[in-house]
Amino acid sequence: MDMETVKCLIIGGGPAGYTAAIYGARADMAPVLYEGLQPGGQLTTTTDIENYPGFENGIGGQALMETMKAQAMRLGADLRVGTVTSADLSERPFKITVDGDREILAETLIIATGATAKYLGLPSETRFKGLGVSACATCDGFFYRRKTVAVVGGGDTACEEATYLAGLCRKVYMIVRRDVLRASQAMQERVMATENIEILWNCNTQEILGDDAGVTGARLVRKDGEVFDIAVDGFFLAIGHHPNSELFSQWVKVDKEGYIITDGKTSRTNVDGVFAAGDVQDPLYRQAITAAASGCRAALDAEKFIKMQ
Ligand code: NDP
């Protein structure tokens, strides 16, 4: 087996990982970053990003990530294609295996593996991803101004996304599979008080309808068996996210949803020398800018840790 020792290993090629690489490189930690299965992370599945400061006219998700990556490389970070397949964090240096056959010993580790939005699993969902199907209202809602959209889910995220979209769109349907919302009372009240939100109770989505130009509607089935179509231009998933922490959760403390627990305002985990950044430790904000900021913190924390050894 190939063996290599690195000062700072970063796992994850999203805004958190790339920013950690930028800061790590400038701090002479010679960071090595493995991008994983989806280089660029979740942002590469969105179109234009208009809320990332510094880009007056917005920037494409893919382009933003390529720019971050190029910046990290220019500063000397070693960015590699590869997926971490196992991790042993029982002692330092940590033992990380990439693609099943490359072993790396890491003095410090920054976990920036992100989260994955849950999808319903319909073939039509895959067909229209980026063509009307989205799992991020703050990313894509703007493109549905004065249009009609649907949001699937009944949790806090769904309510938050529905009220956000209601401010932009003509009408918002919430597709809720039970006859109650899971969301907090306050969020439920906000939804109920919003005139252009209509909740379709006891409904599941059977199919997303559309043509070559994108989504045109959704076919729903009510608990009593009735099947009916609604006309929508956008279809938003808000049925939860899944943090990609499984590989590490044997050592690193996670909450009941699997999000890595960090210490106060820092990126420190319960394992000395292991830091977490981005969506894998953030169930709340999930923005490119907050992920990038936490990547910065993780690199600074790792630098401090190394200096104190
Ligand atoms: P939740 O797990 O809380 O809610 C998921 C929702 O999606 C539920 O209504 C669930 O229905 C529904 N759902 C799940 N799977 C399916 C499916 N296959 N088909 C249809 N519907 C489905 O996830 P959230 O992302 O909303 O929230 C995650 C956490 O983050 C929560 O703890 C939440 O409180 C918190 N949060 C807090 C916010 C705030 O305080 N402002 C904002 C956003 C999130 P069912 O109820 O039937 O299971």
mmCIF file of C-alpha atoms and ligand atoms in Angstrom:
data_model
loop_
_atom_site.group_PDB
_atom_site.id
_atom_site.type_symbol
_atom_site.label_atom_id
_atom_site.label_comp_id
_atom_site.label_asym_id
_atom_site.label_seq_id
_atom_site.Cartn_x
_atom_site.Cartn_y
_atom_site.Cartn_z
ATOM 1 C CA MET A 1 0.000 0.000 0.000
ATOM 2 C CA ASP A 2 1.090 3.526 -0.814
ATOM 3 C CA MET A 3 1.811 5.488 2.351
ATOM 4 C CA GLU A 4 2.124 9.230 2.721
ATOM 5 C CA THR A 5 2.103 11.618 5.684
ATOM 6 C CA VAL A 6 0.433 15.011 5.398
ATOM 7 C CA LYS A 7 0.175 17.881 7.836
ATOM 8 C CA CYS A 8 -3.381 18.788 6.971
ATOM 9 C CA LEU A 9 -5.797 16.581 5.104
ATOM 10 C CA ILE A 10 -9.064 18.094 3.919
ATOM 11 C CA ILE A 11 -11.914 15.877 2.834
ATOM 12 C CA GLY A 12 -14.521 17.446 0.602
ATOM 13 C CA GLY A 13 -14.508 19.644 -2.463
ATOM 14 C CA GLY A 14 -17.187 22.204 -1.670
ATOM 15 C CA PRO A 15 -16.884 25.812 -0.485
ATOM 16 C CA ALA A 16 -15.842 24.699 3.024
ATOM 17 C CA GLY A 17 -13.091 22.376 1.778
ATOM 18 C CA TYR A 18 -11.716 24.776 -0.845
ATOM 19 C CA THR A 19 -11.661 27.679 1.603
ATOM 20 C CA ALA A 20 -9.871 25.526 4.179
ATOM 21 C CA ALA A 21 -7.357 24.676 1.427
ATOM 22 C CA ILE A 22 -6.851 28.368 0.596
ATOM 23 C CA TYR A 23 -6.187 29.275 4.216
ATOM 24 C CA GLY A 24 -4.194 26.114 4.863
ATOM 25 C CA ALA A 25 -1.914 26.759 1.885
ATOM 26 C CA ARG A 26 -1.278 30.342 2.958
ATOM 27 C CA ALA A 27 -0.408 29.085 6.450
ATOM 28 C CA ASP A 28 2.232 26.731 5.010
ATOM 29 C CA MET A 29 0.384 23.603 6.051
ATOM 30 C CA ALA A 30 0.759 22.063 2.566
ATOM 31 C CA PRO A 31 -2.866 20.927 2.623
ATOM 32 C CA VAL A 32 -3.964 17.944 0.609
ATOM 33 C CA LEU A 33 -7.634 17.906 -0.367
ATOM 34 C CA TYR A 34 -9.673 15.030 -1.723
ATOM 35 C CA GLU A 35 -12.717 16.194 -3.617
ATOM 36 C CA GLY A 36 -14.930 13.155 -3.362
ATOM 37 C CA LEU A 37 -17.593 12.000 -5.756
ATOM 38 C CA GLN A 38 -19.022 15.425 -6.527
ATOM 39 C CA PRO A 39 -16.157 17.901 -7.068
ATOM 40 C CA GLY A 40 -17.513 21.347 -6.324
ATOM 41 C CA GLY A 41 -20.194 19.938 -4.054
ATOM 42 C CA GLN A 42 -23.882 20.772 -3.954
ATOM 43 C CA LEU A 43 -23.386 24.175 -5.582
ATOM 44 C CA THR A 44 -22.611 22.558 -8.879
ATOM 45 C CA THR A 45 -26.224 21.412 -9.035
ATOM 46 C CA THR A 46 -27.568 24.980 -8.969
ATOM 47 C CA THR A 47 -27.497 27.500 -11.760
ATOM 48 C CA ASP A 48 -26.737 31.121 -10.913
ATOM 49 C CA ILE A 49 -25.659 32.165 -7.434
ATOM 50 C CA GLU A 50 -26.647 35.723 -6.743
ATOM 51 C CA ASN A 51 -26.094 35.910 -3.005
ATOM 52 C CA TYR A 52 -22.377 35.145 -2.825
ATOM 53 C CA PRO A 53 -20.749 38.485 -2.084
ATOM 54 C CA GLY A 54 -18.178 39.746 -4.527
ATOM 55 C CA PHE A 55 -20.020 38.950 -7.734
ATOM 56 C CA GLU A 56 -22.135 41.936 -8.626
ATOM 57 C CA ASN A 57 -23.951 40.160 -11.435
ATOM 58 C CA GLY A 58 -24.016 36.729 -9.851
ATOM 59 C CA ILE A 59 -21.952 33.720 -10.868
ATOM 60 C CA GLY A 60 -22.766 30.162 -11.924
ATOM 61 C CA GLY A 61 -22.438 27.506 -9.225
ATOM 62 C CA GLN A 62 -19.947 25.547 -11.280
ATOM 63 C CA ALA A 63 -17.944 28.661 -12.112
ATOM 64 C CA LEU A 64 -17.787 29.755 -8.477
ATOM 65 C CA MET A 65 -16.451 26.402 -7.411
ATOM 66 C CA GLU A 66 -13.919 26.285 -10.241
ATOM 67 C CA THR A 67 -12.703 29.728 -9.220
ATOM 68 C CA MET A 68 -12.302 28.670 -5.577
ATOM 69 C CA LYS A 69 -10.483 25.561 -6.677
ATOM 70 C CA ALA A 70 -8.143 27.478 -8.997
ATOM 71 C CA GLN A 71 -7.421 29.935 -6.173
ATOM 72 C CA ALA A 72 -6.544 27.097 -3.782
ATOM 73 C CA MET A 73 -4.280 25.492 -6.398
ATOM 74 C CA ARG A 74 -2.537 28.765 -7.219
ATOM 75 C CA LEU A 75 -1.689 29.136 -3.548
ATOM 76 C CA GLY A 76 -0.145 25.682 -3.501
ATOM 77 C CA ALA A 77 -2.870 23.407 -2.132
ATOM 78 C CA ASP A 78 -2.676 19.870 -3.461
ATOM 79 C CA LEU A 79 -6.162 19.125 -4.794
ATOM 80 C CA ARG A 80 -6.778 15.551 -5.765
ATOM 81 C CA VAL A 81 -9.479 13.458 -7.308
ATOM 82 C CA GLY A 82 -10.431 10.643 -5.000
ATOM 83 C CA THR A 83 -12.957 9.495 -2.468
ATOM 84 C CA VAL A 84 -12.167 8.653 1.108
ATOM 85 C CA THR A 85 -13.387 5.141 1.728
ATOM 86 C CA SER A 86 -12.431 4.630 5.366
ATOM 87 C CA ALA A 87 -10.980 6.491 8.298
ATOM 88 C CA ASP A 88 -9.315 5.435 11.525
ATOM 89 C CA LEU A 89 -9.301 8.349 13.948
ATOM 90 C CA SER A 90 -8.401 6.291 17.014
ATOM 91 C CA GLU A 91 -4.924 7.852 17.235
ATOM 92 C CA ARG A 92 -2.786 10.487 15.607
ATOM 93 C CA PRO A 93 -1.669 10.572 12.886
ATOM 94 C CA PHE A 94 -5.095 9.618 11.590
ATOM 95 C CA LYS A 95 -5.231 6.846 9.059
ATOM 96 C CA ILE A 96 -7.321 7.685 6.000
ATOM 97 C CA THR A 97 -7.859 5.395 3.043
ATOM 98 C CA VAL A 98 -8.650 6.837 -0.369
ATOM 99 C CA ASP A 99 -10.324 4.831 -3.127
ATOM 100 C CA GLY A 100 -9.800 1.680 -1.128
ATOM 101 C CA ASP A 101 -6.069 1.388 -1.729
ATOM 102 C CA ARG A 102 -4.207 4.571 -0.901
ATOM 103 C CA GLU A 103 -3.399 5.129 2.740
ATOM 104 C CA ILE A 104 -2.635 8.573 4.111
ATOM 105 C CA LEU A 105 -1.432 9.515 7.575
ATOM 106 C CA ALA A 106 -2.817 12.906 8.547
ATOM 107 C CA GLU A 107 -1.563 15.021 11.419
ATOM 108 C CA THR A 108 -4.731 17.085 11.260
ATOM 109 C CA LEU A 109 -7.983 16.371 9.492
ATOM 110 C CA ILE A 110 -10.648 18.757 8.263
ATOM 111 C CA ILE A 111 -13.941 17.052 7.501
ATOM 112 C CA ALA A 112 -15.877 19.062 4.933
ATOM 113 C CA THR A 113 -17.907 16.306 3.348
ATOM 114 C CA GLY A 114 -21.139 18.296 3.182
ATOM 115 C CA ALA A 115 -24.695 17.124 3.229
ATOM 116 C CA THR A 116 -26.903 15.630 0.619
ATOM 117 C CA ALA A 117 -30.450 16.830 0.058
ATOM 118 C CA LYS A 118 -32.945 14.034 0.230
ATOM 119 C CA TYR A 119 -34.932 13.395 -2.927
ATOM 120 C CA LEU A 120 -38.103 11.391 -3.398
ATOM 121 C CA GLY A 121 -36.436 8.949 -5.756
ATOM 122 C CA LEU A 122 -38.627 9.508 -8.805
ATOM 123 C CA PRO A 123 -37.064 9.133 -12.264
ATOM 124 C CA SER A 124 -38.747 12.389 -13.344
ATOM 125 C CA GLU A 125 -36.966 14.157 -10.489
ATOM 126 C CA THR A 126 -33.603 13.239 -11.969
ATOM 127 C CA ARG A 127 -34.766 14.193 -15.452
ATOM 128 C CA PHE A 128 -35.748 17.715 -14.383
ATOM 129 C CA LYS A 129 -32.952 18.429 -11.890
ATOM 130 C CA GLY A 130 -31.831 21.961 -12.719
ATOM 131 C CA LEU A 131 -34.797 22.291 -15.098
ATOM 132 C CA GLY A 132 -37.356 23.162 -12.467
ATOM 133 C CA VAL A 133 -36.507 20.645 -9.759
ATOM 134 C CA SER A 134 -34.413 22.084 -6.949
ATOM 135 C CA ALA A 135 -33.643 21.330 -3.332
ATOM 136 C CA CYS A 136 -32.727 24.905 -2.452
ATOM 137 C CA ALA A 137 -35.249 27.742 -2.471
ATOM 138 C CA THR A 138 -32.710 30.404 -1.484
ATOM 139 C CA CYS A 139 -30.544 29.335 -4.437
ATOM 140 C CA ASP A 140 -33.173 29.048 -7.118
ATOM 141 C CA GLY A 141 -36.362 30.763 -5.908
ATOM 142 C CA PHE A 142 -35.486 33.987 -7.638
ATOM 143 C CA PHE A 143 -35.986 32.346 -11.029
ATOM 144 C CA TYR A 144 -39.654 31.690 -10.265
ATOM 145 C CA ARG A 145 -40.734 35.239 -9.621
ATOM 146 C CA ARG A 146 -44.476 35.624 -10.179
ATOM 147 C CA LYS A 147 -44.724 31.951 -11.104
ATOM 148 C CA THR A 148 -46.296 28.961 -9.363
ATOM 149 C CA VAL A 149 -44.169 26.473 -7.469
ATOM 150 C CA ALA A 150 -44.587 23.480 -5.195
ATOM 151 C CA VAL A 151 -42.611 22.625 -2.067
ATOM 152 C CA VAL A 152 -42.596 19.061 -0.789
ATOM 153 C CA GLY A 153 -42.282 18.511 2.953
ATOM 154 C CA GLY A 154 -43.837 19.636 6.193
ATOM 155 C CA GLY A 155 -40.848 20.401 8.389
ATOM 156 C CA ASP A 156 -39.229 23.710 9.321
ATOM 157 C CA THR A 157 -37.224 23.774 6.106
ATOM 158 C CA ALA A 158 -40.322 23.272 3.959
ATOM 159 C CA CYS A 159 -42.202 26.007 5.847
ATOM 160 C CA GLU A 160 -39.253 28.367 5.653
ATOM 161 C CA GLU A 161 -38.787 27.706 1.947
ATOM 162 C CA ALA A 162 -42.509 28.029 1.262
ATOM 163 C CA THR A 163 -42.745 31.404 3.020
ATOM 164 C CA TYR A 164 -39.580 32.591 1.268
ATOM 165 C CA LEU A 165 -40.968 31.514 -2.100
ATOM 166 C CA ALA A 166 -44.353 33.039 -1.307
ATOM 167 C CA GLY A 167 -42.611 36.416 -1.227
ATOM 168 C CA LEU A 168 -41.425 35.912 -4.794
ATOM 169 C CA CYS A 169 -43.963 33.681 -6.445
ATOM 170 C CA ARG A 170 -47.579 34.110 -7.399
ATOM 171 C CA LYS A 171 -48.568 30.914 -5.640
ATOM 172 C CA VAL A 172 -46.903 28.207 -3.586
ATOM 173 C CA TYR A 173 -48.314 24.733 -3.031
ATOM 174 C CA MET A 174 -47.022 22.755 -0.088
ATOM 175 C CA ILE A 175 -47.273 19.029 -0.666
ATOM 176 C CA VAL A 176 -47.568 17.396 2.751
ATOM 177 C CA ARG A 177 -47.827 13.648 3.134
ATOM 178 C CA ARG A 178 -49.736 13.670 6.441
ATOM 179 C CA ASP A 179 -52.540 15.828 7.823
ATOM 180 C CA VAL A 180 -50.149 17.704 10.109
ATOM 181 C CA LEU A 181 -46.966 19.694 9.729
ATOM 182 C CA ARG A 182 -43.868 18.572 11.560
ATOM 183 C CA ALA A 183 -42.599 22.164 11.736
ATOM 184 C CA SER A 184 -42.452 24.280 14.893
ATOM 185 C CA GLN A 185 -45.609 26.124 15.914
ATOM 186 C CA ALA A 186 -44.154 29.485 14.929
ATOM 187 C CA MET A 187 -43.313 28.298 11.424
ATOM 188 C CA GLN A 188 -46.720 26.694 11.025
ATOM 189 C CA GLU A 189 -48.376 29.955 11.985
ATOM 190 C CA ARG A 190 -46.304 31.859 9.452
ATOM 191 C CA VAL A 191 -47.357 29.454 6.725
ATOM 192 C CA MET A 192 -51.018 29.629 7.697
ATOM 193 C CA ALA A 193 -50.886 33.419 7.707
ATOM 194 C CA THR A 194 -49.451 33.564 4.193
ATOM 195 C CA GLU A 195 -52.247 33.999 1.709
ATOM 196 C CA ASN A 196 -50.594 32.610 -1.394
ATOM 197 C CA ILE A 197 -49.551 29.310 0.203
ATOM 198 C CA GLU A 198 -51.960 26.438 -0.286
ATOM 199 C CA ILE A 199 -51.302 23.232 1.615
ATOM 200 C CA LEU A 200 -52.237 20.007 -0.122
ATOM 201 C CA TRP A 201 -52.663 17.647 2.829
ATOM 202 C CA ASN A 202 -52.268 13.873 2.727
ATOM 203 C CA CYS A 203 -50.614 14.031 -0.676
ATOM 204 C CA ASN A 204 -47.659 12.242 -2.182
ATOM 205 C CA THR A 205 -46.002 13.019 -5.485
ATOM 206 C CA GLN A 206 -46.396 10.317 -8.062
ATOM 207 C CA GLU A 207 -44.591 12.036 -10.917
ATOM 208 C CA ILE A 208 -43.150 15.383 -11.909
ATOM 209 C CA LEU A 209 -44.538 16.465 -15.244
ATOM 210 C CA GLY A 210 -42.709 18.450 -17.881
ATOM 211 C CA ASP A 211 -41.372 18.814 -21.391
ATOM 212 C CA ASP A 212 -38.013 19.671 -22.959
ATOM 213 C CA ALA A 213 -38.160 23.168 -21.473
ATOM 214 C CA GLY A 214 -38.605 21.894 -17.935
ATOM 215 C CA VAL A 215 -41.216 21.294 -15.269
ATOM 216 C CA THR A 216 -44.863 22.035 -16.050
ATOM 217 C CA GLY A 217 -46.625 20.270 -13.198
ATOM 218 C CA ALA A 218 -46.841 17.427 -10.736
ATOM 219 C CA ARG A 219 -49.104 14.401 -10.441
ATOM 220 C CA LEU A 220 -50.194 13.830 -6.877
ATOM 221 C CA VAL A 221 -52.026 11.051 -5.153
ATOM 222 C CA ARG A 222 -54.098 11.710 -2.067
ATOM 223 C CA LYS A 223 -54.340 9.196 0.766
ATOM 224 C CA ASP A 224 -57.905 8.335 -0.318
ATOM 225 C CA GLY A 225 -56.537 7.269 -3.714
ATOM 226 C CA GLU A 226 -57.538 10.305 -5.743
ATOM 227 C CA VAL A 227 -54.934 11.162 -8.394
ATOM 228 C CA PHE A 228 -54.768 14.739 -9.650
ATOM 229 C CA ASP A 229 -52.377 17.129 -11.400
ATOM 230 C CA ILE A 230 -51.261 20.592 -10.395
ATOM 231 C CA ALA A 231 -49.629 23.072 -12.782
ATOM 232 C CA VAL A 232 -46.285 24.358 -11.447
ATOM 233 C CA ASP A 233 -43.136 25.887 -12.945
ATOM 234 C CA GLY A 234 -40.836 24.826 -10.138
ATOM 235 C CA PHE A 235 -40.723 21.840 -7.799
ATOM 236 C CA PHE A 236 -38.751 22.227 -4.566
ATOM 237 C CA LEU A 237 -37.699 19.364 -2.317
ATOM 238 C CA ALA A 238 -37.560 20.145 1.385
ATOM 239 C CA ILE A 239 -37.737 16.721 2.940
ATOM 240 C CA GLY A 240 -34.481 17.005 4.834
ATOM 241 C CA HIS A 241 -30.767 16.719 4.341
ATOM 242 C CA HIS A 242 -28.441 13.949 5.197
ATOM 243 C CA PRO A 243 -24.982 14.934 6.562
ATOM 244 C CA ASN A 244 -22.164 12.884 5.095
ATOM 245 C CA SER A 245 -20.591 11.925 8.409
ATOM 246 C CA GLU A 246 -20.923 8.127 8.469
ATOM 247 C CA LEU A 247 -17.250 7.439 7.847
ATOM 248 C CA PHE A 248 -16.276 9.368 10.967
ATOM 249 C CA SER A 249 -19.146 8.951 13.390
ATOM 250 C CA GLN A 250 -17.483 6.064 15.182
ATOM 251 C CA TRP A 251 -14.995 8.587 16.623
ATOM 252 C CA VAL A 252 -16.434 12.013 16.122
ATOM 253 C CA LYS A 253 -19.514 12.996 18.096
ATOM 254 C CA VAL A 254 -22.579 13.635 15.976
ATOM 255 C CA ASP A 255 -26.103 14.769 16.906
ATOM 256 C CA LYS A 256 -29.159 12.600 16.415
ATOM 257 C CA GLU A 257 -29.412 13.630 12.756
ATOM 258 C CA GLY A 258 -25.751 12.789 12.150
ATOM 259 C CA TYR A 259 -24.395 16.360 12.059
ATOM 260 C CA ILE A 260 -20.882 16.588 13.519
ATOM 261 C CA ILE A 261 -20.845 18.478 16.802
ATOM 262 C CA THR A 262 -18.275 21.253 17.006
ATOM 263 C CA ASP A 263 -17.084 23.095 20.071
ATOM 264 C CA GLY A 264 -18.719 26.526 20.419
ATOM 265 C CA LYS A 265 -17.679 28.944 17.732
ATOM 266 C CA THR A 266 -14.720 26.799 16.714
ATOM 267 C CA SER A 267 -14.537 23.924 14.249
ATOM 268 C CA ARG A 268 -13.041 21.559 16.832
ATOM 269 C CA THR A 269 -14.633 18.149 17.210
ATOM 270 C CA ASN A 270 -14.287 15.949 20.282
ATOM 271 C CA VAL A 271 -11.215 14.331 18.673
ATOM 272 C CA ASP A 272 -8.067 16.467 19.061
ATOM 273 C CA GLY A 273 -6.756 17.386 15.627
ATOM 274 C CA VAL A 274 -10.024 16.690 13.812
ATOM 275 C CA PHE A 275 -12.047 19.667 12.648
ATOM 276 C CA ALA A 276 -15.366 19.920 10.827
ATOM 277 C CA ALA A 277 -16.553 22.607 8.430
ATOM 278 C CA GLY A 278 -19.510 23.289 6.190
ATOM 279 C CA ASP A 279 -22.821 21.495 5.902
ATOM 280 C CA VAL A 280 -21.612 18.302 7.609
ATOM 281 C CA GLN A 281 -21.727 20.274 10.873
ATOM 282 C CA ASP A 282 -24.418 22.837 10.020
ATOM 283 C CA PRO A 283 -28.083 21.845 10.013
ATOM 284 C CA LEU A 284 -29.229 25.454 10.038
ATOM 285 C CA TYR A 285 -27.666 27.879 7.547
ATOM 286 C CA ARG A 286 -26.375 25.689 4.719
ATOM 287 C CA GLN A 287 -25.196 28.574 2.582
ATOM 288 C CA ALA A 288 -22.089 28.703 0.386
ATOM 289 C CA ILE A 289 -20.870 31.733 2.284
ATOM 290 C CA THR A 290 -21.365 30.195 5.731
ATOM 291 C CA ALA A 291 -19.685 26.985 4.570
ATOM 292 C CA ALA A 292 -16.742 28.961 3.206
ATOM 293 C CA ALA A 293 -16.470 30.878 6.462
ATOM 294 C CA SER A 294 -16.422 27.690 8.503
ATOM 295 C CA GLY A 295 -13.718 26.281 6.205
ATOM 296 C CA CYS A 296 -11.639 29.319 7.078
ATOM 297 C CA ARG A 297 -12.170 28.668 10.776
ATOM 298 C CA ALA A 298 -11.200 25.024 10.403
ATOM 299 C CA ALA A 299 -7.908 25.885 8.698
ATOM 300 C CA LEU A 300 -7.101 28.482 11.358
ATOM 301 C CA ASP A 301 -7.970 25.996 14.100
ATOM 302 C CA ALA A 302 -5.805 23.320 12.468
ATOM 303 C CA GLU A 303 -2.909 25.760 12.133
ATOM 304 C CA LYS A 304 -3.179 26.670 15.802
ATOM 305 C CA PHE A 305 -3.357 22.994 16.757
ATOM 306 C CA ILE A 306 -0.184 22.174 14.797
ATOM 307 C CA LYS A 307 1.695 25.096 16.354
ATOM 308 C CA MET A 308 0.782 23.905 19.830
ATOM 309 C CA GLN A 309 2.173 20.393 19.317
HETATM 310 P P1 NDP B 1 -37.485 17.386 8.985
HETATM 311 O O1 NDP B 1 -36.948 16.007 9.072
HETATM 312 O O2 NDP B 1 -37.805 18.121 10.231
HETATM 313 O O3 NDP B 1 -38.817 17.377 8.109
HETATM 314 C C1 NDP B 1 -38.889 16.673 6.913
HETATM 315 C C2 NDP B 1 -40.294 16.822 6.367
HETATM 316 O O4 NDP B 1 -40.336 16.170 5.101
HETATM 317 C C3 NDP B 1 -41.366 16.184 7.224
HETATM 318 O O5 NDP B 1 -42.545 16.937 7.140
HETATM 319 C C4 NDP B 1 -41.537 14.826 6.571
HETATM 320 O O6 NDP B 1 -42.839 14.310 6.715
HETATM 321 C C5 NDP B 1 -41.322 15.165 5.107
HETATM 322 N N1 NDP B 1 -40.854 14.023 4.357
HETATM 323 C C6 NDP B 1 -39.788 13.237 4.609
HETATM 324 N N2 NDP B 1 -39.648 12.302 3.656
HETATM 325 C C7 NDP B 1 -40.661 12.510 2.793
HETATM 326 C C8 NDP B 1 -41.072 11.852 1.602
HETATM 327 N N3 NDP B 1 -40.407 10.819 1.109
HETATM 328 N N4 NDP B 1 -42.173 12.316 0.972
HETATM 329 C C9 NDP B 1 -42.867 13.383 1.450
HETATM 330 N N5 NDP B 1 -42.527 14.040 2.570
HETATM 331 C C10 NDP B 1 -41.441 13.604 3.236
HETATM 332 O O7 NDP B 1 -36.409 18.173 8.065
HETATM 333 P P2 NDP B 1 -36.154 19.737 7.927
HETATM 334 O O8 NDP B 1 -35.123 19.873 6.875
HETATM 335 O O9 NDP B 1 -37.404 20.478 7.771
HETATM 336 O O10 NDP B 1 -35.511 20.143 9.304
HETATM 337 C C11 NDP B 1 -34.319 19.525 9.788
HETATM 338 C C12 NDP B 1 -33.976 20.090 11.151
HETATM 339 O O11 NDP B 1 -33.543 21.444 11.024
HETATM 340 C C13 NDP B 1 -35.176 20.079 12.094
HETATM 341 O O12 NDP B 1 -34.737 19.805 13.372
HETATM 342 C C14 NDP B 1 -35.683 21.497 11.998
HETATM 343 O O13 NDP B 1 -36.400 21.896 13.134
HETATM 344 C C15 NDP B 1 -34.392 22.288 11.801
HETATM 345 N N6 NDP B 1 -34.632 23.538 11.089
HETATM 346 C C16 NDP B 1 -34.890 24.651 11.819
HETATM 347 C C17 NDP B 1 -35.146 25.838 11.199
HETATM 348 C C18 NDP B 1 -35.423 27.004 12.034
HETATM 349 O O14 NDP B 1 -35.467 26.890 13.233
HETATM 350 N N7 NDP B 1 -35.633 28.145 11.461
HETATM 351 C C19 NDP B 1 -35.159 25.987 9.748
HETATM 352 C C20 NDP B 1 -34.898 24.751 9.069
HETATM 353 C C21 NDP B 1 -34.659 23.579 9.727
HETATM 354 P P3 NDP B 1 -43.329 13.638 8.106
HETATM 355 O O15 NDP B 1 -43.568 14.783 9.041
HETATM 356 O O16 NDP B 1 -44.550 12.925 7.697
HETATM 357 O O17 NDP B 1 -42.217 12.735 8.542
#
